[in-house]
Tab-separated table of C-alpha atoms and ligand atoms in Angstrom:
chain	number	residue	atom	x	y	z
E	1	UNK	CA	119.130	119.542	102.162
E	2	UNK	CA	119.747	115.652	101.469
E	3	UNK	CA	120.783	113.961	98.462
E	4	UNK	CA	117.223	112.504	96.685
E	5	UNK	CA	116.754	110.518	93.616
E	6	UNK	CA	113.507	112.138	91.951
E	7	UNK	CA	111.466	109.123	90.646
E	8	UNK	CA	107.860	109.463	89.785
E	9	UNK	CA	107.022	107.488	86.739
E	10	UNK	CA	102.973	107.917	86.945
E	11	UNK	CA	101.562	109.910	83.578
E	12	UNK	CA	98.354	111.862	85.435
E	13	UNK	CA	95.946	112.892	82.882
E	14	UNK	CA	94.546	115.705	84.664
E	15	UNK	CA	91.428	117.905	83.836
E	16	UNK	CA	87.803	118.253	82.386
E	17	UNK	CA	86.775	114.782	80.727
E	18	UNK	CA	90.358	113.337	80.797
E	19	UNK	CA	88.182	109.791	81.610
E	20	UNK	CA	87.555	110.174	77.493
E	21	UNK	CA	91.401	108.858	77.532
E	22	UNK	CA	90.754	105.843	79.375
E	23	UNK	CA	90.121	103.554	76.327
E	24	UNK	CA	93.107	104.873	74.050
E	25	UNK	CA	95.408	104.621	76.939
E	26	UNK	CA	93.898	100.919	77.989
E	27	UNK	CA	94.532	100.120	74.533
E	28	UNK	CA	98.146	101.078	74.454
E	29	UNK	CA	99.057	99.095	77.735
E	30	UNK	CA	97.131	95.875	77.094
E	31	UNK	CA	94.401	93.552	75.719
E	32	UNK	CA	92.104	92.316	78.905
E	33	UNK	CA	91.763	94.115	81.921
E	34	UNK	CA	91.008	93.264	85.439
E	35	UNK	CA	88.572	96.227	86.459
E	36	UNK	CA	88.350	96.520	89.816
E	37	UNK	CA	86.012	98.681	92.012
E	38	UNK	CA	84.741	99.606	94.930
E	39	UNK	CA	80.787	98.929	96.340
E	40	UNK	CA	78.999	100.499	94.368
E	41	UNK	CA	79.189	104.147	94.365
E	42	UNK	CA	80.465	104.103	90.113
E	43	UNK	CA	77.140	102.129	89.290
E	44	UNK	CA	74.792	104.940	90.767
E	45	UNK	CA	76.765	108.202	89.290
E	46	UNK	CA	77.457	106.676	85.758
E	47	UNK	CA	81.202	106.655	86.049
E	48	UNK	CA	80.806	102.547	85.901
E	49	UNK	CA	79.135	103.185	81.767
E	50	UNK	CA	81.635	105.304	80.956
E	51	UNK	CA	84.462	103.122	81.850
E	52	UNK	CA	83.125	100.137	80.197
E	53	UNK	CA	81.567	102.162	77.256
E	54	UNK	CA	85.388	103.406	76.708
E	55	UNK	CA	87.361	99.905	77.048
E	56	UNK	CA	84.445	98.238	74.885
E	57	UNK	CA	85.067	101.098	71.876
E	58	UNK	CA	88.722	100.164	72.308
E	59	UNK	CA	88.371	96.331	72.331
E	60	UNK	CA	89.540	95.619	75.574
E	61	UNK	CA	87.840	92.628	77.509
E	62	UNK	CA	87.053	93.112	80.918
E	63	UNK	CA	86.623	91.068	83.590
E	64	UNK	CA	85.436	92.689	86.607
E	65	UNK	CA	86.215	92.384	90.618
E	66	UNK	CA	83.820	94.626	92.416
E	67	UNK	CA	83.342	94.636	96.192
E	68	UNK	CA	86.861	96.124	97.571
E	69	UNK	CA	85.802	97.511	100.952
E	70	UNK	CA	86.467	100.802	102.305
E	71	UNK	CA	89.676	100.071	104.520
E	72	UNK	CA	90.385	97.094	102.194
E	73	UNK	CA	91.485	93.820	103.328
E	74	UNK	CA	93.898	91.352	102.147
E	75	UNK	CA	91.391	88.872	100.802
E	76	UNK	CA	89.687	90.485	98.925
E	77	UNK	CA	93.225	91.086	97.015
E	78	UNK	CA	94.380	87.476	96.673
E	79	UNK	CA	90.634	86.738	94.930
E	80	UNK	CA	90.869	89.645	92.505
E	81	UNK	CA	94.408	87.797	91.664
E	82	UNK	CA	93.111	84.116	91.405
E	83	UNK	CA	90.533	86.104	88.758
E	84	UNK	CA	92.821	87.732	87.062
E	85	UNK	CA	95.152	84.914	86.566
E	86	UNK	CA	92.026	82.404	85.444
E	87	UNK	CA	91.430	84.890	83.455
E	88	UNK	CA	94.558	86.020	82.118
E	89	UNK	CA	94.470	89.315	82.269
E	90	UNK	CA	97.359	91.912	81.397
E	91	UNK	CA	96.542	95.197	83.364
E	92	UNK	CA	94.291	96.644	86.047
E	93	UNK	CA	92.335	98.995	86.039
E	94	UNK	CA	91.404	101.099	89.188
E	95	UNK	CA	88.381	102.599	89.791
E	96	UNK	CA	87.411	104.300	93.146
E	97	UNK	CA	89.301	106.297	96.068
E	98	UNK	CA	92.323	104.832	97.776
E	99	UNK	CA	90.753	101.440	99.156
E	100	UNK	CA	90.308	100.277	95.306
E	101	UNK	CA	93.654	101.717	94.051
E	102	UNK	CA	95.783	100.156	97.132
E	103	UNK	CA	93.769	97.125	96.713
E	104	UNK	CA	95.128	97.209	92.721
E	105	UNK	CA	98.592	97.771	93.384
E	106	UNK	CA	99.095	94.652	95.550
E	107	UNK	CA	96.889	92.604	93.133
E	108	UNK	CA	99.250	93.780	90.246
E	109	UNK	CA	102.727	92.635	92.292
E	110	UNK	CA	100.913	88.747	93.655
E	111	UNK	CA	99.823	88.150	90.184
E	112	UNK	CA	102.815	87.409	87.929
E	113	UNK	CA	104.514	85.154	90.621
E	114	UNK	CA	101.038	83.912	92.926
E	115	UNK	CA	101.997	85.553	95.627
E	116	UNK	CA	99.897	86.292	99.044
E	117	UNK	CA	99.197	89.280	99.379
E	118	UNK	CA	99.610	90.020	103.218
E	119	UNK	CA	102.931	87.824	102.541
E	120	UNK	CA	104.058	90.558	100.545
E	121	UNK	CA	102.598	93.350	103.101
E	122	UNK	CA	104.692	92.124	105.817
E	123	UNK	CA	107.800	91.231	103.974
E	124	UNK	CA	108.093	87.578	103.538
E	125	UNK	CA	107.676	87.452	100.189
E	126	UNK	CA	109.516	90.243	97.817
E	127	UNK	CA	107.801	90.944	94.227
E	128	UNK	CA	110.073	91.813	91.809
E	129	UNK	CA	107.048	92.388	89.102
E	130	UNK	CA	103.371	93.895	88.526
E	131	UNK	CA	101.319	93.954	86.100
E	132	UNK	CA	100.407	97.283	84.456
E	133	UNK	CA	97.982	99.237	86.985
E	134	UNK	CA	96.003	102.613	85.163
E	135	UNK	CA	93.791	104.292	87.855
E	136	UNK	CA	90.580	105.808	87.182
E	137	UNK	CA	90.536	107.955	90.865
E	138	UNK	CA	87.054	109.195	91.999
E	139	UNK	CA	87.844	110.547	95.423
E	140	UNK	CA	90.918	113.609	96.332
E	141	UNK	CA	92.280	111.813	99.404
E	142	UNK	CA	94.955	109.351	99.565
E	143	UNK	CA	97.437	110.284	96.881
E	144	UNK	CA	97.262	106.853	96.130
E	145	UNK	CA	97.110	107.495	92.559
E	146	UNK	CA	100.232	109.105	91.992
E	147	UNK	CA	102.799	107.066	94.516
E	148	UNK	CA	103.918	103.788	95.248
E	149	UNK	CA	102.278	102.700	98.417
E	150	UNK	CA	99.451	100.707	99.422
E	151	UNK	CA	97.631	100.077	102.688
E	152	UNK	CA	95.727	96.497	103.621
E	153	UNK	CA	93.971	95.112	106.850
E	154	UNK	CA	94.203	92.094	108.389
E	155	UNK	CA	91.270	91.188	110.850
E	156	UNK	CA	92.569	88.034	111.978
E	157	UNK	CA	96.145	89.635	112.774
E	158	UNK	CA	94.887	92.538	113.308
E	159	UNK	CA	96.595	94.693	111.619
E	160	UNK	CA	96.601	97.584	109.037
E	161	UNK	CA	99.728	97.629	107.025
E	162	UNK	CA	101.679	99.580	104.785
E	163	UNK	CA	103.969	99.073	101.809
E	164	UNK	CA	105.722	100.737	99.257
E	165	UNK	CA	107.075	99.145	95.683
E	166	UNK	CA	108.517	100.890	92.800
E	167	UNK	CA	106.612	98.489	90.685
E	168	UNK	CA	103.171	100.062	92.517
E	169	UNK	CA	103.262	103.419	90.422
E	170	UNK	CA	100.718	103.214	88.625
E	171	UNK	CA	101.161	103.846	84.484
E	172	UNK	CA	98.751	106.106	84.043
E	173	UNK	CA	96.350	107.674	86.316
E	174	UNK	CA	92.995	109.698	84.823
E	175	UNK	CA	92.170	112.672	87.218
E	176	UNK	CA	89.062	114.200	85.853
E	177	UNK	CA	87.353	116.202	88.955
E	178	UNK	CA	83.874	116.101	87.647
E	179	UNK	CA	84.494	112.016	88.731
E	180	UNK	CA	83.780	113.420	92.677
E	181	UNK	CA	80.886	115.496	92.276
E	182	UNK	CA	79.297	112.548	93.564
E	183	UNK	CA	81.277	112.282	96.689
E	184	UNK	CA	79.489	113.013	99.615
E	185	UNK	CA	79.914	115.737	102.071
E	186	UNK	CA	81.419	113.449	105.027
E	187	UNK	CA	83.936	111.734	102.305
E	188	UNK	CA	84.971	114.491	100.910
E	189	UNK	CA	86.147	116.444	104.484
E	190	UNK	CA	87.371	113.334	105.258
E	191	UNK	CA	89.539	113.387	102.292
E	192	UNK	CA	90.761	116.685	102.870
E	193	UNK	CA	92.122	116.128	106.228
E	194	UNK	CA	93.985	113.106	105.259
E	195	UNK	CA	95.581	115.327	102.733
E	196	UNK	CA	96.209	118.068	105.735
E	197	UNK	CA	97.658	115.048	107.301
E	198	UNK	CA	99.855	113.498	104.557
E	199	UNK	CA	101.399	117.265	104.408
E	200	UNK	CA	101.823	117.229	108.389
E	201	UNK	CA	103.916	114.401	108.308
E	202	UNK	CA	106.085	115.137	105.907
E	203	UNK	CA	106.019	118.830	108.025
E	204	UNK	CA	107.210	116.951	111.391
E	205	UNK	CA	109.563	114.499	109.451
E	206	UNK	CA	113.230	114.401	109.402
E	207	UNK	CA	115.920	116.702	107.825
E	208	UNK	CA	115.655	120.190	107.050
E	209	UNK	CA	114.417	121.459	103.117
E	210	UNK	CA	112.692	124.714	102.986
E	211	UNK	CA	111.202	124.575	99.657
E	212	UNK	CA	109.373	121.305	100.746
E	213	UNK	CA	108.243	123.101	103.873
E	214	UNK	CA	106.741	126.283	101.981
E	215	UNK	CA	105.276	123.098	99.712
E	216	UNK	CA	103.421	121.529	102.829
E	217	UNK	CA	102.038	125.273	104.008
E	218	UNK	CA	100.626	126.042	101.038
E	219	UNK	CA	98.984	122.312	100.576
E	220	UNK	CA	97.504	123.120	103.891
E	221	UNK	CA	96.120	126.752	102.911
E	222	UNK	CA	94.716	126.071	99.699
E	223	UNK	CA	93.007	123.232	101.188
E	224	UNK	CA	91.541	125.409	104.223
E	225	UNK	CA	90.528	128.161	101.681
E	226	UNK	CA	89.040	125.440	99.209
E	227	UNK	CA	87.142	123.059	101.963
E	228	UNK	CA	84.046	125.469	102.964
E	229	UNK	CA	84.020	126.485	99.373
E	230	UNK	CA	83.586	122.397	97.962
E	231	UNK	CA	81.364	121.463	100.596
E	232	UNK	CA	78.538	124.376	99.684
E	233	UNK	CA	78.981	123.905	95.905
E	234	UNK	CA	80.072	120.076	95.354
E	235	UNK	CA	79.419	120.505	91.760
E	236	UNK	CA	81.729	123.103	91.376
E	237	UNK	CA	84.525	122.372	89.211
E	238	UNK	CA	87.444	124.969	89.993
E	239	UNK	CA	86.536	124.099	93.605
E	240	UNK	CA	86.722	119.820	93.040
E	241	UNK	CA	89.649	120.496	90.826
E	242	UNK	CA	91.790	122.446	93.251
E	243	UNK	CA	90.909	119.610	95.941
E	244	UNK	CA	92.242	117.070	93.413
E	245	UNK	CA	95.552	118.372	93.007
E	246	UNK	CA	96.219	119.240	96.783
E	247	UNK	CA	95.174	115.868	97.538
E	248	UNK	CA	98.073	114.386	94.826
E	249	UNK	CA	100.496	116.443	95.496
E	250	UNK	CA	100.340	116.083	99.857
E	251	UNK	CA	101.424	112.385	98.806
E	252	UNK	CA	103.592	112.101	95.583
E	253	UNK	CA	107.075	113.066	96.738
E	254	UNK	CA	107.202	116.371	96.753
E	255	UNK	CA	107.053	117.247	100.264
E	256	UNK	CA	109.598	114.881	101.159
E	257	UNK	CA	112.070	115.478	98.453
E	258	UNK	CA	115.348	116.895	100.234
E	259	UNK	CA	113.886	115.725	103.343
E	260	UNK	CA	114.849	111.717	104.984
E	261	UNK	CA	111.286	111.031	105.722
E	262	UNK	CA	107.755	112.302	106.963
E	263	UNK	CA	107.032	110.912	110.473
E	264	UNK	CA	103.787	108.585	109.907
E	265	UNK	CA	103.291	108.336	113.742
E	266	UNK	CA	99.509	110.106	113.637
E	267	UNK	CA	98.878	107.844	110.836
E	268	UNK	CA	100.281	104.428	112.559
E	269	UNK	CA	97.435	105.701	115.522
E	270	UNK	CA	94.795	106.419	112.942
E	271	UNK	CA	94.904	103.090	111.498
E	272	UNK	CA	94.619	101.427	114.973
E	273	UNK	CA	91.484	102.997	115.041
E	274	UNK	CA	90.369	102.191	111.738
E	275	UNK	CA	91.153	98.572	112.244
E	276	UNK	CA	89.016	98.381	115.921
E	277	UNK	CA	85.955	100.316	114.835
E	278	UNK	CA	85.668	100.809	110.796
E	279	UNK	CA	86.232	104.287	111.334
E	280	UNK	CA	87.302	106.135	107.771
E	281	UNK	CA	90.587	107.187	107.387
E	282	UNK	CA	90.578	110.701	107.566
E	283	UNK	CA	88.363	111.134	110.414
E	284	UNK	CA	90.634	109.024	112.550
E	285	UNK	CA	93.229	111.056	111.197
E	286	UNK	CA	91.260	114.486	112.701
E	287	UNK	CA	90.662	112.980	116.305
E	288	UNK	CA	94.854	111.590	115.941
E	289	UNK	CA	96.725	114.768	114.296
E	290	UNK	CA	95.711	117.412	117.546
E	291	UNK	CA	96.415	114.789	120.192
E	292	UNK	CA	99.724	114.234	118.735
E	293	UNK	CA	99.989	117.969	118.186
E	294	UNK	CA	99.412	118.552	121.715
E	295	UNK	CA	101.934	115.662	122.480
E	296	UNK	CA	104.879	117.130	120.247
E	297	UNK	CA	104.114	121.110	121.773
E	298	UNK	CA	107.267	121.363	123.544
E	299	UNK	CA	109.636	119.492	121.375
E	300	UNK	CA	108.632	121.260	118.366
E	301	UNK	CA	107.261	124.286	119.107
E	302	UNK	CA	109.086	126.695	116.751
E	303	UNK	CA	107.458	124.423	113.973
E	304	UNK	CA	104.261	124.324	115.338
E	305	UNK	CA	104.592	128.132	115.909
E	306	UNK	CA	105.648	129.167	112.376
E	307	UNK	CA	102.716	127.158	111.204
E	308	UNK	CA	100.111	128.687	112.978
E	309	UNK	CA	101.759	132.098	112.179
E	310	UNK	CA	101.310	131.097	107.732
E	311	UNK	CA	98.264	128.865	108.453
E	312	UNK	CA	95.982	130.916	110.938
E	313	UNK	CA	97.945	133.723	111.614
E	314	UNK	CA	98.094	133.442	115.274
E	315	UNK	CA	101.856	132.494	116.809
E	316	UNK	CA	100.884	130.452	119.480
E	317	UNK	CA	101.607	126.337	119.782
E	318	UNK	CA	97.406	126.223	121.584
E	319	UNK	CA	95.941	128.426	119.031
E	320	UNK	CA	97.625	126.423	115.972
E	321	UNK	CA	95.953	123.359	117.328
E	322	UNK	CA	92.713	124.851	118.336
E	323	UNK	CA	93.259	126.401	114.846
E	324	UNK	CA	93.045	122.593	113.203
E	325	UNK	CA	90.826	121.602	115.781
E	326	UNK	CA	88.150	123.986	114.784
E	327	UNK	CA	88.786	123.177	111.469
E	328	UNK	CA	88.280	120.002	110.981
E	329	UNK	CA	85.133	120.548	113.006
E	330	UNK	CA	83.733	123.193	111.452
E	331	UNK	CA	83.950	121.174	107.835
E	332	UNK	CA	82.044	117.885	109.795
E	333	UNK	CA	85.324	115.535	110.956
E	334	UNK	CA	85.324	114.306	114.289
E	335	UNK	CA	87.787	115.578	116.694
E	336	UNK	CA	87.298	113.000	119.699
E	337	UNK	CA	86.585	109.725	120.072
E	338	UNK	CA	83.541	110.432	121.994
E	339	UNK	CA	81.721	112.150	118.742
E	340	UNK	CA	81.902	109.049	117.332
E	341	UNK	CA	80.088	106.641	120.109
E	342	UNK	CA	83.552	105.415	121.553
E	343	UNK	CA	83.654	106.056	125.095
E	344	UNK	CA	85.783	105.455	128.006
E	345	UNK	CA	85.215	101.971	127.876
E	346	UNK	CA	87.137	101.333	124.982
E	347	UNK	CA	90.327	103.260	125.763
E	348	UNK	CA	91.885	99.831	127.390
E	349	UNK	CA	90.803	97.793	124.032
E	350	UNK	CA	92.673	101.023	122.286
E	351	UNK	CA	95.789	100.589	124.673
E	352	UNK	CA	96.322	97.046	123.836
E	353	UNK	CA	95.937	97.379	120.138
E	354	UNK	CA	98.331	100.623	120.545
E	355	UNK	CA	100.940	98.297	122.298
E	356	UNK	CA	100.598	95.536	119.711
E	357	UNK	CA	100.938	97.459	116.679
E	358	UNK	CA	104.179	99.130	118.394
E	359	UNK	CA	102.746	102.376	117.339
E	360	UNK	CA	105.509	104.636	116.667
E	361	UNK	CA	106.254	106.879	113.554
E	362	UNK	CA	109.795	106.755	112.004
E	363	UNK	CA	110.927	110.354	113.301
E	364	UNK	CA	109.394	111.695	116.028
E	365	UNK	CA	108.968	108.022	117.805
E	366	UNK	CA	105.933	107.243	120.077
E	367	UNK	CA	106.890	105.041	123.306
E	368	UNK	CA	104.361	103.076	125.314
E	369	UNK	CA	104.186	105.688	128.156
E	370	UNK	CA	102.813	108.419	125.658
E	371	UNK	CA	99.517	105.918	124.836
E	372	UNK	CA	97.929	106.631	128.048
E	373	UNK	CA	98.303	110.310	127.419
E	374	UNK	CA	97.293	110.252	123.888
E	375	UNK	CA	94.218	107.815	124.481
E	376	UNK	CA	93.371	110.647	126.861
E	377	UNK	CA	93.913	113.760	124.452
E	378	UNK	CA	91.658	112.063	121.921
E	379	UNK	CA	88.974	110.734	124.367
C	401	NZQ	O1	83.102	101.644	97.627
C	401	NZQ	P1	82.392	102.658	96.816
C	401	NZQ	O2	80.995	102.304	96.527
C	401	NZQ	O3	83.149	103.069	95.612
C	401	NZQ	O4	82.245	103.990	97.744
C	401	NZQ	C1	83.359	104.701	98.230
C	401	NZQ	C2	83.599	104.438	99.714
C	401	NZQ	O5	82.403	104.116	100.372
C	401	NZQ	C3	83.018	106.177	98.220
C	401	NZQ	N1	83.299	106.848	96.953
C	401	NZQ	C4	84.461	106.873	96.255
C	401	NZQ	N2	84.340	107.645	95.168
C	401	NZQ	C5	83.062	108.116	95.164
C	401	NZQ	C6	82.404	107.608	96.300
C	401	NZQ	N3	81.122	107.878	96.568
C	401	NZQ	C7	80.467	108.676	95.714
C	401	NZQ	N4	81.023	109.209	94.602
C	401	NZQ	C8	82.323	108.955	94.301
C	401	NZQ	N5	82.868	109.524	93.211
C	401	NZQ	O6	83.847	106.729	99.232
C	401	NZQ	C9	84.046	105.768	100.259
C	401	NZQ	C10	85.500	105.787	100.678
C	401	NZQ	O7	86.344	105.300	99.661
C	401	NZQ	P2	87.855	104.869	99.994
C	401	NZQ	O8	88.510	104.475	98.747
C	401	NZQ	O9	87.828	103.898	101.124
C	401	NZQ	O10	88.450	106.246	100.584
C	401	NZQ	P3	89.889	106.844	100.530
C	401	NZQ	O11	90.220	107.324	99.176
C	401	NZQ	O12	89.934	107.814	101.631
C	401	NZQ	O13	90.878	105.610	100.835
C	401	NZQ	C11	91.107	105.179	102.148
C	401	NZQ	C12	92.130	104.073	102.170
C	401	NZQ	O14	93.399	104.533	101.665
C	401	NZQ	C13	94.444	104.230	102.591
C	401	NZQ	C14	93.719	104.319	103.921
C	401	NZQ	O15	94.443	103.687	104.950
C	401	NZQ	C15	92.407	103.629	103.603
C	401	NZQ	O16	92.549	102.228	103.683
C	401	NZQ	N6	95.577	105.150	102.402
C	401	NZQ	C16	96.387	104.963	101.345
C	401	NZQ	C17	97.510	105.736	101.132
C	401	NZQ	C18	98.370	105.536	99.957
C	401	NZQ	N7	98.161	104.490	99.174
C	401	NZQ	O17	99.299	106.311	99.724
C	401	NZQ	C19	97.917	106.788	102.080
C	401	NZQ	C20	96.833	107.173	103.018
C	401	NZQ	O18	97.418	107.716	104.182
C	401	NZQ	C21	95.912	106.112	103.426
C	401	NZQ	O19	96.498	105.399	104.493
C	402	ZN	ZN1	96.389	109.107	105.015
């Protein structure tokens, strides 16, 4: 097991109308907040009242930046900061699934010093600062809300980018389930397989820690057991509530502690195909995770057999990834690119994009001559 440095500094308010703490804790961090949101979806399910009913009981001002696309972009984050900085505003406040929460972080680090903020997604520029972020998170997916990362797009480079800051965590984050009744049945599978995922690659990462892998198997069986269950009864709470905290805890540390580092590799694929065709996150991440699978069978088959043997009880490297395979059909996530109107013609268009982005993964790492054979697995 390696040496680690435990640091998560997030409070999560977790549970049955924890969004009642929204305007206490707002009041405690600051005086005018920059609410930011998504398109819409906290207008029509009465989460958007709530929020402001809360920060208006408490005094806070608010000044609000709606409109952060799914798959957010980098522009939209450097207006939210020329807002917040007319404005002078001293927190954020997040309200939405990963897309709004990434989009906060990064507006929190360019706002003390002006920053840009895909300057500060590929490294030129180096914040030192944020401003206070509290999350308000209405979607189990990303784990966005209780970690220190934060993914952006760039059209015109064409690229999707990640990027991690201590300063990113947010302060508080309010996880009250009853916030995703509203999510609908396509969002919500496609949030639990990018939690599946987030466990996988911390699974196929480097170094060995047993207590994170038992960690990652269990993330993966609740969230098998749990999926049919939320998707017939999306009002359930005990079902939306166990799908919150799988969805945290696949991407707050824990599998990873003891470890070096997950592998990201399916993920660096799954946001090439984001970026080309819109495509949410998690169900690139369902047509991506068996093609590497099938990929990685011979160089990790022991793993990929003691998987299988906790997650679907069969002991074969095929039947584990038939296993995910029919999973992540049978709960409505695409498993091939062709389910999803992207034929052959595409693959060289997905080559090229592969080749520019140097898709890779930090363990387990990708060369140019697996593309072809990937492009192929997922077709
Ligand atoms: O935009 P609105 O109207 O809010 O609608 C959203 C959006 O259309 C809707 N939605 C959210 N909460 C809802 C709801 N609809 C009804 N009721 C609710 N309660 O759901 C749609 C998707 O939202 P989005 O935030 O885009 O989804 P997700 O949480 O999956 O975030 C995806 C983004 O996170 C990044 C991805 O790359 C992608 O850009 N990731 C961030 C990570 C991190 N920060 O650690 C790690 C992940 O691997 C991932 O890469
Ligand atoms: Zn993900």
């Amino acid at each position: 097991m390696n040496n680690f440095t435990y640091f998560n500094p997030t409070k999560v308010h977790f549970g049955r109308e924890s969004i009642n703490k929204l305007g206490d804790l707002a009041q405690k961090t600051g005086s005018k907040a920059l609410l930011m949101y998504g398109g819409g979806s906290i207008k029509n399910n009465g989460i958007y009242d709530k929020i402001i009913h809360q920060l208006a009981e408490n005094s806070i001002e608010v000044v609000e930046y709606a409109g952060i696309k799914s798959n957010p972009v980098y522009q939209d984050v450097n207006s939210a900061r020329d807002l917040a900085i007319k404005t002078n505003t001293d927190m954020i406040i997040a309200v939405g699934g990963g897309s709004v929460i990434d989009s906060a972080k990064i507006a929190a680090l360019v706002v003390p010093e002006k920053m840009d903020a895909w300057d500060i997604m590929t490294g030129k520029t180096k914040p030192t600062k944020a401003l206070p972020i509290i999350t308000v998170l209405t979607l189990a997916a990303t784990g966005s809300e209780m970690n220190q990362f934060a993914v952006l797009q760039n059209h015109e480079e064409k690229a999707k980018k990640g990027f991690g800051h201590p300063a990113c965590y947010p302060k508080h984050s309010i996880l009250d389930p009853e916030l995703t009744y509203s999510v609908p049945k396509d969002y919500t599978a496609y949030g639990i397989v990018d939690l599946i995922a987030h466990a996988l690659e911390a699974y196929f990462g480097d170094g060995e820690c047993g207590i994170a892998d038992r960690i990652v198997e269990s993330i993966i069986k609740e969230s098998i057991a749990f999926a049919p269950k939320v998707l017939n009864e999306p009002n359930n709470y005990d079902y939306r509530a166990n799908i919150m905290w799988l969805a945290t805890s696949a991407l707050n540390g824990i599998t990873t502690y003891g470890k070096t580092t997950g592998d990201w590799g399916v993920h660096d694929i799954g946001h090439v195909l984001s970026l080309l065709y819109d495509i949410p996150h998690g169900a690139s991440l369902s047509i991506a995770y068996p093609a590497w699978l099938k990929l990685m069978k011979n160089k990790h088959e022991d793993k990929i057999n003691r998987l299988g043997e906790e997650v679907f009880d069969c002991f074969q490297a095929d039947d584990t990834i038939s296993g995910f395979e029919g999973f992540f059909k049978a709960i409505g996530s695409p498993i091939r690119l062709s389910e999803i109107n992207i034929g052959k013609e595409k693959h060289t268009e997905i080559l090229k994009q592969m080749k520019l982005n140097k898709v890779s993964g930090y363990v387990n790492k990708l060369e140019e001559k697996n593309y072809p054979v990937l492009i192929d697995f997922m077709a």
